[in-house]
Coordinates of C-alpha atoms and ligand atoms in Angstrom, one line a residue:
X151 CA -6.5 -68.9 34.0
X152 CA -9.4 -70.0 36.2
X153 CA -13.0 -69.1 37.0
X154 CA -13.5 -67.4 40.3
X155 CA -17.2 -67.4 41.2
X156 CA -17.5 -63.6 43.2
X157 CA -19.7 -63.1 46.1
X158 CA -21.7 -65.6 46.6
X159 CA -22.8 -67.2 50.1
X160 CA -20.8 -70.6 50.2
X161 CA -23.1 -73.1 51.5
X162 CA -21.8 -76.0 53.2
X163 CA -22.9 -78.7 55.3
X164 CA -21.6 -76.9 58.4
X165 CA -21.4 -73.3 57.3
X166 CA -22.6 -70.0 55.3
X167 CA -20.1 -67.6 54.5
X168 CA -20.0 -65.0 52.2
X169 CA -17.1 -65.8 50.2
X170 CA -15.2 -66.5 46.7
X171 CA -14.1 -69.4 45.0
X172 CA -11.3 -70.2 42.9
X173 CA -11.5 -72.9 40.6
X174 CA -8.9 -74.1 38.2
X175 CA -8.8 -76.9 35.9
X176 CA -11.3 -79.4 37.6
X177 CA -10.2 -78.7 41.0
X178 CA -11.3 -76.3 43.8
X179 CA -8.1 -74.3 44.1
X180 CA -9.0 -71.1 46.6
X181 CA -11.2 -70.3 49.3
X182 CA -10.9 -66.7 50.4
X183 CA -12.6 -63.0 50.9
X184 CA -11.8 -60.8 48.1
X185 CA -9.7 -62.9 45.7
X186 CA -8.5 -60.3 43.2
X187 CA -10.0 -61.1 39.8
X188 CA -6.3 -60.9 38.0
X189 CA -6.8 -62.7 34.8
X190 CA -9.8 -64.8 35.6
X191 CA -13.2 -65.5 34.6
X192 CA -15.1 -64.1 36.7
X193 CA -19.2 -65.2 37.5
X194 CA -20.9 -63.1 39.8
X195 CA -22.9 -64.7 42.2
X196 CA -24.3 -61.7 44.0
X197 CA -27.3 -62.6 45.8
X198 CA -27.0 -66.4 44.7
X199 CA -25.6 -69.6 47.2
X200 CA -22.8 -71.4 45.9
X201 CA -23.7 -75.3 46.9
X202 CA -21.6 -78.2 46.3
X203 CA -23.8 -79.7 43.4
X204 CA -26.1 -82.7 44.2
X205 CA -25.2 -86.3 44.4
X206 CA -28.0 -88.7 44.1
X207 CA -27.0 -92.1 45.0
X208 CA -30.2 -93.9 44.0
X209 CA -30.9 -94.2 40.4
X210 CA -32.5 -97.1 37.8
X211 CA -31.6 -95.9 34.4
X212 CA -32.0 -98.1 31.5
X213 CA -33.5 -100.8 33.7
X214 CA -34.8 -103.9 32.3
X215 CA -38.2 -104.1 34.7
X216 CA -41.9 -104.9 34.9
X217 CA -41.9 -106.2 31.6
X218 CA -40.0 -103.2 30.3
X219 CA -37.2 -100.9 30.5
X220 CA -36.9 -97.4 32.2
X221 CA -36.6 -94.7 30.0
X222 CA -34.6 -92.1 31.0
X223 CA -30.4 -93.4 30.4
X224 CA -27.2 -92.4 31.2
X225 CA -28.1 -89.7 27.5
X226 CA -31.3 -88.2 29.0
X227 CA -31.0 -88.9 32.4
X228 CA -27.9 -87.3 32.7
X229 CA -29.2 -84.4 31.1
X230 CA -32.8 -84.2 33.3
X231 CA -29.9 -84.7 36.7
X232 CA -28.1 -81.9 35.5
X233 CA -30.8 -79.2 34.7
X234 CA -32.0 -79.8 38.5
X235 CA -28.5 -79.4 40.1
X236 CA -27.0 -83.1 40.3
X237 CA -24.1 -83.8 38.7
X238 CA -23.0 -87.3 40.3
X239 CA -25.2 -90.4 40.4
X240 CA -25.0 -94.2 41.4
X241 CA -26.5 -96.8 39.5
X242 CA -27.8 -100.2 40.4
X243 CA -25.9 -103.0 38.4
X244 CA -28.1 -106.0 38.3
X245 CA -26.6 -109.3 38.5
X246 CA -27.8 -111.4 35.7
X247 CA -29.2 -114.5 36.3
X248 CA -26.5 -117.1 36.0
X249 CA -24.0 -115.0 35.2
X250 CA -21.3 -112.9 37.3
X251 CA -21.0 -109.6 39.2
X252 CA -18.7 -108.4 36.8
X253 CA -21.0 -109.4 33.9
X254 CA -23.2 -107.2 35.2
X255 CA -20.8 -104.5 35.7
X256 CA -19.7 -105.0 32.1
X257 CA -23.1 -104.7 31.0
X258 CA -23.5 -101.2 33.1
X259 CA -19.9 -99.8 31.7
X260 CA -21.9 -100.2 27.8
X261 CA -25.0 -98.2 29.0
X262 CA -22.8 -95.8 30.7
X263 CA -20.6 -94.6 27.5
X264 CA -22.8 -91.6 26.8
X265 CA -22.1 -90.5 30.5
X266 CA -22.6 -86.4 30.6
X267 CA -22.2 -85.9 34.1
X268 CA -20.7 -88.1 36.7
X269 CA -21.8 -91.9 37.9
X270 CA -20.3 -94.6 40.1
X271 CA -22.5 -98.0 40.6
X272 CA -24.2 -100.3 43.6
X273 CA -23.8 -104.1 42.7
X274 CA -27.4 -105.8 43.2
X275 CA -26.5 -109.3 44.2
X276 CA -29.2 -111.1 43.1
X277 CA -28.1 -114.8 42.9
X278 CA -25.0 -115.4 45.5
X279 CA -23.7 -119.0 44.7
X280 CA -20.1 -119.8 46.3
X281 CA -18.1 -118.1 43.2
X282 CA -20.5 -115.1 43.3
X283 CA -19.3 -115.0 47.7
X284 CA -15.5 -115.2 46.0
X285 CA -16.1 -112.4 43.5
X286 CA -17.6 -110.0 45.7
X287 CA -14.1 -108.8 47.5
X288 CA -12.7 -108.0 43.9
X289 CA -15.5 -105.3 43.8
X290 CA -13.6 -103.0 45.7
X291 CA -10.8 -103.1 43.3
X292 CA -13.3 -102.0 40.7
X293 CA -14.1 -99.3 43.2
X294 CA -17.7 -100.5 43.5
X295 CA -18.0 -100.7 47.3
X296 CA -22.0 -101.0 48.2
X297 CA -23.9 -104.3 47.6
X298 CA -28.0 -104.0 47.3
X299 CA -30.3 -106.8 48.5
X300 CA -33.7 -107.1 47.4
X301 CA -35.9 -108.0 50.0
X302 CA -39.0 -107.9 48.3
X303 CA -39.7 -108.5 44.1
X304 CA -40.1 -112.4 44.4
X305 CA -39.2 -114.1 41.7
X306 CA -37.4 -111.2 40.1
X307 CA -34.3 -109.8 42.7
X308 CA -35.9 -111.2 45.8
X309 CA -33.0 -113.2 48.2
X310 CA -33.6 -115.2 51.0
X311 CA -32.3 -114.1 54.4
X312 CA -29.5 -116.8 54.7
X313 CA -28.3 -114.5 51.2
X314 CA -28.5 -111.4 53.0
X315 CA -26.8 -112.9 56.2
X316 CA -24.0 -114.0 54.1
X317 CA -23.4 -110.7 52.4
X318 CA -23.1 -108.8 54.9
X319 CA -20.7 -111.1 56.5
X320 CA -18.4 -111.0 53.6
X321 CA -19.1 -107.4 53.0
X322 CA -18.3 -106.5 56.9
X323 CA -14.8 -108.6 56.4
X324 CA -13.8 -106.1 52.9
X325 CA -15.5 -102.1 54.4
X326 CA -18.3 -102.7 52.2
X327 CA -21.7 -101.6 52.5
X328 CA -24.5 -103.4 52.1
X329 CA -28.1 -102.0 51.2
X330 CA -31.2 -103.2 51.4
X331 CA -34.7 -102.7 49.5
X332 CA -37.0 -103.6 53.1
X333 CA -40.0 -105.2 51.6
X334 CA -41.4 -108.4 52.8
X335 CA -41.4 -109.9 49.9
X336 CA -43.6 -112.9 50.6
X337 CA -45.9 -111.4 52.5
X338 CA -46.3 -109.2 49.2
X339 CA -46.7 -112.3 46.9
X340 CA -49.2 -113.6 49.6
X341 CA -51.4 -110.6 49.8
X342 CA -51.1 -109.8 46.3
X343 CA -53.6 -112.5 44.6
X344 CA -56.3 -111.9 47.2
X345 CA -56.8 -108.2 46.0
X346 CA -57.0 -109.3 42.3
X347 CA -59.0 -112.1 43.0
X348 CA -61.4 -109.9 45.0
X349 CA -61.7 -107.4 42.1
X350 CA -59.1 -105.2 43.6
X351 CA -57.4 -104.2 40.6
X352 CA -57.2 -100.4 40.6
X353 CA -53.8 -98.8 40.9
X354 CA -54.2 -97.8 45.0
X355 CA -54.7 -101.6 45.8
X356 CA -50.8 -101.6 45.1
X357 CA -50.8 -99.5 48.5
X358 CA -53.0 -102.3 49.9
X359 CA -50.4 -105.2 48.9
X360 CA -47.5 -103.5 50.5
X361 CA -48.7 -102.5 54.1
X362 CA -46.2 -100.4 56.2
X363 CA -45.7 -103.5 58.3
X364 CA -44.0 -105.1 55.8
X365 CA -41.4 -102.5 55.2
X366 CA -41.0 -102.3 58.9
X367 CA -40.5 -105.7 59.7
X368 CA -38.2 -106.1 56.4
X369 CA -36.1 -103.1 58.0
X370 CA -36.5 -104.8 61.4
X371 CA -34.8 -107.6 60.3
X372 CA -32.0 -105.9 58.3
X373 CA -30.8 -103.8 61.3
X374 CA -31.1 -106.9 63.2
X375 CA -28.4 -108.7 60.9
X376 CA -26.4 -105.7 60.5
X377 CA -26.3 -105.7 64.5
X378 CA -25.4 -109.4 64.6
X379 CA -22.7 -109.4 61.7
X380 CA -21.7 -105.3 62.1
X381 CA -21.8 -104.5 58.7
X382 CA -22.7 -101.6 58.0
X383 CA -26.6 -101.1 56.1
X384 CA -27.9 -98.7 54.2
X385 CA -31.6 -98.9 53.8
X386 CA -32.9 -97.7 50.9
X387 CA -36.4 -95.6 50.5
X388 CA -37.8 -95.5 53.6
X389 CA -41.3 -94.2 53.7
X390 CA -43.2 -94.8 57.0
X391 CA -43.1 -94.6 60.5
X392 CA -42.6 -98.8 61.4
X393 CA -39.5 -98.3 59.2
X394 CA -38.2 -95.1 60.6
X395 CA -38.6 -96.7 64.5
X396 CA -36.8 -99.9 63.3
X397 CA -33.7 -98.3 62.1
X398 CA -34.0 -95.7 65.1
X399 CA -33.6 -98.4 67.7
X400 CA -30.9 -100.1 65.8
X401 CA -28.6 -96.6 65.7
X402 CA -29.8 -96.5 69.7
X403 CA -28.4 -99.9 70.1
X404 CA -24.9 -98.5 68.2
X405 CA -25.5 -100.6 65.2
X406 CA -23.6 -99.1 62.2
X407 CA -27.1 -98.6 60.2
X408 CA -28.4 -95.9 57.9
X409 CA -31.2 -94.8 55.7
X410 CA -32.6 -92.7 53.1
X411 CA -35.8 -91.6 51.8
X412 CA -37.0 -90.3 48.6
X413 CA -38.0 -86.8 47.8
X414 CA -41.7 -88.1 46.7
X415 CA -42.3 -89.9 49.6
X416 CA -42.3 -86.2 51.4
X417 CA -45.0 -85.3 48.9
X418 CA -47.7 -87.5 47.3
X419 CA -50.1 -89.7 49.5
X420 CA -52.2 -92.7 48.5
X421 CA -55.3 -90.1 48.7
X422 CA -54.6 -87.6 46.8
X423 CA -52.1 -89.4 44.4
X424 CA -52.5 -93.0 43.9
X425 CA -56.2 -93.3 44.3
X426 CA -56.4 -91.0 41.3
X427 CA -59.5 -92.0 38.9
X428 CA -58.9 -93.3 35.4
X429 CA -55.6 -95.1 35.7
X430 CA -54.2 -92.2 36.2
X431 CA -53.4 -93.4 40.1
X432 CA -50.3 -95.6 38.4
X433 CA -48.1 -93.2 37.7
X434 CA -47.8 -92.9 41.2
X435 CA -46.9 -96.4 41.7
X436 CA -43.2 -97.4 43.4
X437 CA -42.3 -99.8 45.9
X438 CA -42.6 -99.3 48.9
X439 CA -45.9 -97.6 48.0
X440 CA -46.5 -93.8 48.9
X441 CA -48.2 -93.6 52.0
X442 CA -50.1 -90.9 54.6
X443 CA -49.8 -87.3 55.2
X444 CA -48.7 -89.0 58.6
X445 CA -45.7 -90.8 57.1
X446 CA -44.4 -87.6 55.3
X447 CA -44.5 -85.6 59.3
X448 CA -42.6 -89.3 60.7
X449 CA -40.2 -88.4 57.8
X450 CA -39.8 -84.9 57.9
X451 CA -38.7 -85.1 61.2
X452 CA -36.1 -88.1 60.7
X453 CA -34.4 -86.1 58.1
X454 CA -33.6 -83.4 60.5
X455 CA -33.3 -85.2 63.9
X456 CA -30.6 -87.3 61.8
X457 CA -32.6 -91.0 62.1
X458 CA -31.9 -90.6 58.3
X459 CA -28.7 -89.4 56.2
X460 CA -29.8 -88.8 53.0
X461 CA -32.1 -87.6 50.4
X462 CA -32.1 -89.7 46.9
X463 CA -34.8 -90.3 44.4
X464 CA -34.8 -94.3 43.1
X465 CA -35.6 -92.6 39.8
X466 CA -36.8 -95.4 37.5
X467 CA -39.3 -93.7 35.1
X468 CA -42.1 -94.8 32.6
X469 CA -44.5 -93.4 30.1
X470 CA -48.1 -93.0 31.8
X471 CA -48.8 -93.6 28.4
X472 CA -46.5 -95.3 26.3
X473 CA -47.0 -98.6 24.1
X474 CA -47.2 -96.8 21.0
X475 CA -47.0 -100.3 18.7
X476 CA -47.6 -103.4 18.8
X477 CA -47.0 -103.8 23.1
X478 CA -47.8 -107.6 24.0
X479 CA -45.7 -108.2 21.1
X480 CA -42.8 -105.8 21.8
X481 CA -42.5 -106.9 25.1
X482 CA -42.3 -110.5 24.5
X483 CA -40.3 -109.9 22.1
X484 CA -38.1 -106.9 24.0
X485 CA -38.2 -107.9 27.1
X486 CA -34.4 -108.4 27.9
X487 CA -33.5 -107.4 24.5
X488 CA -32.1 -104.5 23.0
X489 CA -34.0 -101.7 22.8
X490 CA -32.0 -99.1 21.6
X491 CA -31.6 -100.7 18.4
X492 CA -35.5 -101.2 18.3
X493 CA -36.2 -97.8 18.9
X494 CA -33.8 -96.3 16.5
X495 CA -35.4 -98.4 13.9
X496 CA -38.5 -96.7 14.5
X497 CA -38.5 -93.4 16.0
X498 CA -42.3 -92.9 16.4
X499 CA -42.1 -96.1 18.8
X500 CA -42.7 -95.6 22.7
X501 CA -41.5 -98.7 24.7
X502 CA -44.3 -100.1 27.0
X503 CA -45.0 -98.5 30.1
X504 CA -47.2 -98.1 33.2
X505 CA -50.4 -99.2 31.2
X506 CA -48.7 -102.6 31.2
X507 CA -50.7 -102.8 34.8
X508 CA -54.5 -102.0 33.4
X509 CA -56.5 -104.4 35.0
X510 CA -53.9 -105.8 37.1
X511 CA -51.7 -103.2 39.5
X512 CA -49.8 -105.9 39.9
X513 CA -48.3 -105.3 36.1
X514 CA -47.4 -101.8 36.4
X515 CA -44.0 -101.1 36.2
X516 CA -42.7 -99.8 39.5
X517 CA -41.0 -96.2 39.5
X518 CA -41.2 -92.9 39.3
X519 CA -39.6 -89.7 37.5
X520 CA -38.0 -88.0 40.3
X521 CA -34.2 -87.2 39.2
X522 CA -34.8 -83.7 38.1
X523 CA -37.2 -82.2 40.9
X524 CA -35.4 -83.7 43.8
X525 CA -33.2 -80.3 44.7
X526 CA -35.9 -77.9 43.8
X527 CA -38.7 -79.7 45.7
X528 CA -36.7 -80.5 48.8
X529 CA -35.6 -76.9 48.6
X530 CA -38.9 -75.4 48.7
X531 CA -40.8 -77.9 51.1
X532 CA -37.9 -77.9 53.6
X533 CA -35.7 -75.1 53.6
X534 CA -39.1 -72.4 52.6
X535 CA -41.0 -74.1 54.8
X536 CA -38.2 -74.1 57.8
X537 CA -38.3 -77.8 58.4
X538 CA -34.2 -77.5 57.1
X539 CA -31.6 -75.2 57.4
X540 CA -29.6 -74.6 54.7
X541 CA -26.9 -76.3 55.9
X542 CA -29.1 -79.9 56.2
X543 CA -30.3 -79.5 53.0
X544 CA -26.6 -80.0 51.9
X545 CA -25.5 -82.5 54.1
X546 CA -28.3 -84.6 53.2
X547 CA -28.5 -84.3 49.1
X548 CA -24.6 -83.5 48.8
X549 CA -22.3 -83.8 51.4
X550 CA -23.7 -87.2 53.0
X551 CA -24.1 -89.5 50.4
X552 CA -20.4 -88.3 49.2
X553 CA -19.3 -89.5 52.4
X554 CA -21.4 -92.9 53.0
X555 CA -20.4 -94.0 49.9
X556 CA -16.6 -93.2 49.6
X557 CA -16.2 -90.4 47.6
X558 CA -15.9 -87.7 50.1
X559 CA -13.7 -85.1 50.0
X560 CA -13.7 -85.8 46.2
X561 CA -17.7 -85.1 45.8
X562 CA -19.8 -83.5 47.9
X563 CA -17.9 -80.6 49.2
X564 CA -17.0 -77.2 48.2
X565 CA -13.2 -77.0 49.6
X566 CA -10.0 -76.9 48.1
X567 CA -8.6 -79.6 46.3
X568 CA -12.4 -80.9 45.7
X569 CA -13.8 -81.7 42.3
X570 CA -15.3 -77.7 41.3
X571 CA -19.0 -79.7 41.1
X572 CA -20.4 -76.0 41.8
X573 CA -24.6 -75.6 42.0
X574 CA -25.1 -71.6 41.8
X575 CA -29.0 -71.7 43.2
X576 CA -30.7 -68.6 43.4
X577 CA -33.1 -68.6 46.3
X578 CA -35.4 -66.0 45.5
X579 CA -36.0 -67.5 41.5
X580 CA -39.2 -69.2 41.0
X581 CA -40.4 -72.2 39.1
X582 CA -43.2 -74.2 38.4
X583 CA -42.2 -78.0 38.1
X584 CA -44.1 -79.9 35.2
X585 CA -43.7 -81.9 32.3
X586 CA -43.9 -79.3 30.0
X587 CA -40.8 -78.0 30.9
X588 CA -38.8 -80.4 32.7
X589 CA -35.9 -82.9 31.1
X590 CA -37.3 -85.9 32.0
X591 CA -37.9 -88.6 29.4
X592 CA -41.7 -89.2 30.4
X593 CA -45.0 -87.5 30.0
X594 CA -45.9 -86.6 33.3
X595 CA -44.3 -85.1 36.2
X596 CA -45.1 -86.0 40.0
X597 CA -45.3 -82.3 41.2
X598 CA -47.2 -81.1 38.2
X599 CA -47.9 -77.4 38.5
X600 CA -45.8 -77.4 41.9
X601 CA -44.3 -73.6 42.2
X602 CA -41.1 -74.1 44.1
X603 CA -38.6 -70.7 45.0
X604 CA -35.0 -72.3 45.1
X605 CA -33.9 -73.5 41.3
X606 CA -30.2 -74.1 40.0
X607 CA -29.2 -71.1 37.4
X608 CA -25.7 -72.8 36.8
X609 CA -24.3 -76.0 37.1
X610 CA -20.8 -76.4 37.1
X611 CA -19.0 -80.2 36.6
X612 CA -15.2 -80.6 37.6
X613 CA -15.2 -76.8 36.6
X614 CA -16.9 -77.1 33.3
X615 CA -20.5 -75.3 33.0
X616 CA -22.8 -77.9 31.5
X617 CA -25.9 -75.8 32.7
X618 CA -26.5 -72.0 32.0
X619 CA -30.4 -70.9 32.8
X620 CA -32.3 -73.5 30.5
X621 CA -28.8 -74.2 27.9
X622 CA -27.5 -77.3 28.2
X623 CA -23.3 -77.1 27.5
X624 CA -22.7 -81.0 28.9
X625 CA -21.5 -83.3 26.3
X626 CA -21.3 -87.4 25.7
X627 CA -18.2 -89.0 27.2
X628 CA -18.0 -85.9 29.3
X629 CA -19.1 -87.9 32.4
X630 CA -16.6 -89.8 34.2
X631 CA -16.6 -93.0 36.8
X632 CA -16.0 -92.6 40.0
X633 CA -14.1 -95.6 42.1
X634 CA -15.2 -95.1 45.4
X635 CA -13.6 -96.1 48.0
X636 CA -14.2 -98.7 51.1
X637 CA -14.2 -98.1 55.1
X638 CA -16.3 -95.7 54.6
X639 CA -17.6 -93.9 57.7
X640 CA -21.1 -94.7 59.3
X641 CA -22.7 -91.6 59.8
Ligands
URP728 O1 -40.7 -98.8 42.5 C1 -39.5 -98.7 42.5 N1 -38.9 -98.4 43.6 N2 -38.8 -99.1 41.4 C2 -37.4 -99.2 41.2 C3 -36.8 -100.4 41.8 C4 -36.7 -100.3 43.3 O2 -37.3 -101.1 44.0 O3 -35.9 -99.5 43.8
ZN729 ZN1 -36.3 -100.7 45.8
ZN730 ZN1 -34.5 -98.3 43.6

């Protein structure tokens, strides 16, 4: 006995065809015109699309950073991903200080025991000694196949370029990937004290200490390494036009480089979001900053001409206001601690968040809420708005990052013998995006009284429904790892 989803249009990253789908067990089982209901379960999807469900390959939950931790986990987070049509994720372990890559994997296997939808995880190098070059290789037997660089964060992630030369040597030799966070990260720390100690404190002098340049010359210089060693790179939330041109003349050169941006950066502008009165400019603060209407048209266009693969949305939340309790305290105390534990003692506590940074933007804790909205608002502002067929739109949130990142046919497609990860969107619904309604752990929401037409009205996971209109049927443990495999292609 299966479920056979009737008459939907079967979106794919090539095709739309009307057609049904036969799923049984977990599996994809039947493609076909007029499958006869026999015994089945039969949902009607008359009228609705039948996507493969969304796969967001850039995530930060439970991060230890800026002082605090992000609040959304692998509990809420999972649940937020789901509501808005994502059902697989990949996580950023950290590599502690000192200790191993698989210390921090063990670490990210703890958080992730709640799991309610699907995860698979990066490895953030952030400390390569000569046993940390030997462990790397026995990644890919843990099915953890993408290493992330920081190029910017000094004195927190930051590596040097000899570190990020080195990587990708040994990652090139094993068909791993290697990604990279293209900041300047110097530059940064240089530019950085100058604005504070000019009384440029306000939440939009972030924008000022992390000028395009820097991301394009970070970006520059990864594509330059990845030419020079051909491992492949992944760049990680582009936002601007120097960026976009470096990695464009690096794919023109046939370098195996990629990149992504994030669905805010197609939205919110230094303007009109981070130079916000009242503070209220920091919950708009990320890194790389948000940047011009300009930007968003240089980004727009990248997405479709195919300079960029995919669509993620380095979702790494915090309260606007949080710090209910004694903050300096907590964090000194917290920071790097256990939190859960805290929390549960007192459930009236909110962790410290972006108002760590009053005073100093320099303290507020970089990230934004994004997991949820990412479907719905690239839906409405590309597909509506006929920057994106269909078809893109599938490629670049589903179908893509599946296949960079080695789990493709598995994930990402809607085709037999594929997980049944089945989003059935209904084009013509409407809905306002806020933080009165979404999942999110946080009090605000970036779009905020955004109306978007395009929302998820079921959300099916390995052929379980874990979303029904605004019920939530996932459950804790539910959510499984995905080992991904290497030799991925370069797309
Ligand atoms: O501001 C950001 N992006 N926070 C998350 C960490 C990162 O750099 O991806
Ligand atoms: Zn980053
Ligand atoms: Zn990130």
């Amino acid at each position: 006995m299966g479920v056979l989803f009737k008459n939907g249009t079967v979106v794919t990253a090539s095709d739309m065809t009307q057609a049904d789908v036969l799923v049984e067990g977990e599996i994809i089982t039947l493609i076909g015109q007029n499958i006869a209901p026999g015994g089945h379960e039969v949902v009607d999807c008359t009228g609705k699309y039948l996507l493969p469900v969304g796969i967001d390959v850039h995530t930060h939950l439970d991060l230890a950073f800026g002082g605090t931790y992000s609040n959304d986990d692998f509990n809420t987070g999972h649940r937020a991903a789901g509501f808005g049509g994502t059902t697989t994720h990949i996580d950023f372990v950290i590599q502690p200080k000192g200790g191993s890559l698989h210390d921090g994997l063990n670490v990210w296997r703890e958080k992730a025991k709640p799991a309610q939808i699907d995860y698979a995880f990066h490895m953030a190098v952030t400390d390569l000694r000569p046993d940390v070059m030997d462990e790397i290789p026995s990644m890919v037997a843990e099915g953890v196949t993408s290493l992330k660089l920081f190029m910017a964060y000094k004195n927190v992630f930051q590596i040097d370029d000899a570190t990020l030369f080195k990587t990708m040597q040994i990652a090139a030799q094993h068909g791993m990937i290697v990604m990279v966070h293209a900041e300047n990260g110097d530059v940064e720390a240089s530019l950085t004290p100058a604005l504070l100690a000019a009384g440029k404190t306000d939440p939009k002098y972030h924008a000022a200490s992390r000028p395009p340049e820097i991301e394009g010359e970070a970006t520059n210089r990864a594509v330059v390494m990845s030419g020079l060693t051909g491992c492949a790179l992944y760049v990680v939330h582009m936002t601007c036009e120097s960026a976009v041109d470096a990695l464009r003349r690096g794919r023109t050169l046939g370098y195996p480089v990629m990149g992504e941006t994030c669905v805010q950066y197609f939205f919110l502008t230094v303007d009109d979001h981070l130079a916000q009165p009242d503070f209220h400019g920091a919950k708009f603060v990320c890194s790389p900053p948000i940047r011009s209407t300009h930007d968003q048209g240089i980004l727009w266009q990248a997405v479709k001409d195919g300079t960029l693969q995919v669509v993620s949305t380095d979702h790494c939340d915090f309260w606007f206001e949080g710090g209910v309790g004694p903050v300096k305290e907590w964090a000194e105390a917290h920071n790097g601690g256990d939190w859960h534990t805290f929390e549960a003692q007192d459930p009236t506590y909110r962790r410290p968040g972006k108002e760590l940074g009053k005073g100093n933007f320099a303290k507020i804790p970089n990230g934004l809420p994004a997991i949820e909205d990412r479907m719905m608002a690239v839906w409405h502002g590309g597909v509506n708005s006929g920057k994106l067929s269909p078809q893109r739109f599938v490629e670049l949130n589903c179908t893509n990052p599946a296949k960079i990142f080695g789990m493709y046919p598995k994930k990402g497609a809607i085709a037999v013998g594929s997980d049944a990860d089945i989003l059935v969107w209904d084009p013509n619904k409407t809905h306002t995006l806020s933080a009165k309604t979404h999942h999110m752990h946080t009090d605000y929401n970036l779009f905020e009284g955004m109306e978007v037409k395009g929302v998820p009205v079921q959300v099916y996971l390995r052929g379980s429904k874990i979303v029904d209109g605004d019920q939530w049927h996932g459950k804790n443990g539910n959510g499984q790892f995905v080992a991904r495999k290497p030799n991925a292609p370069v797309l």
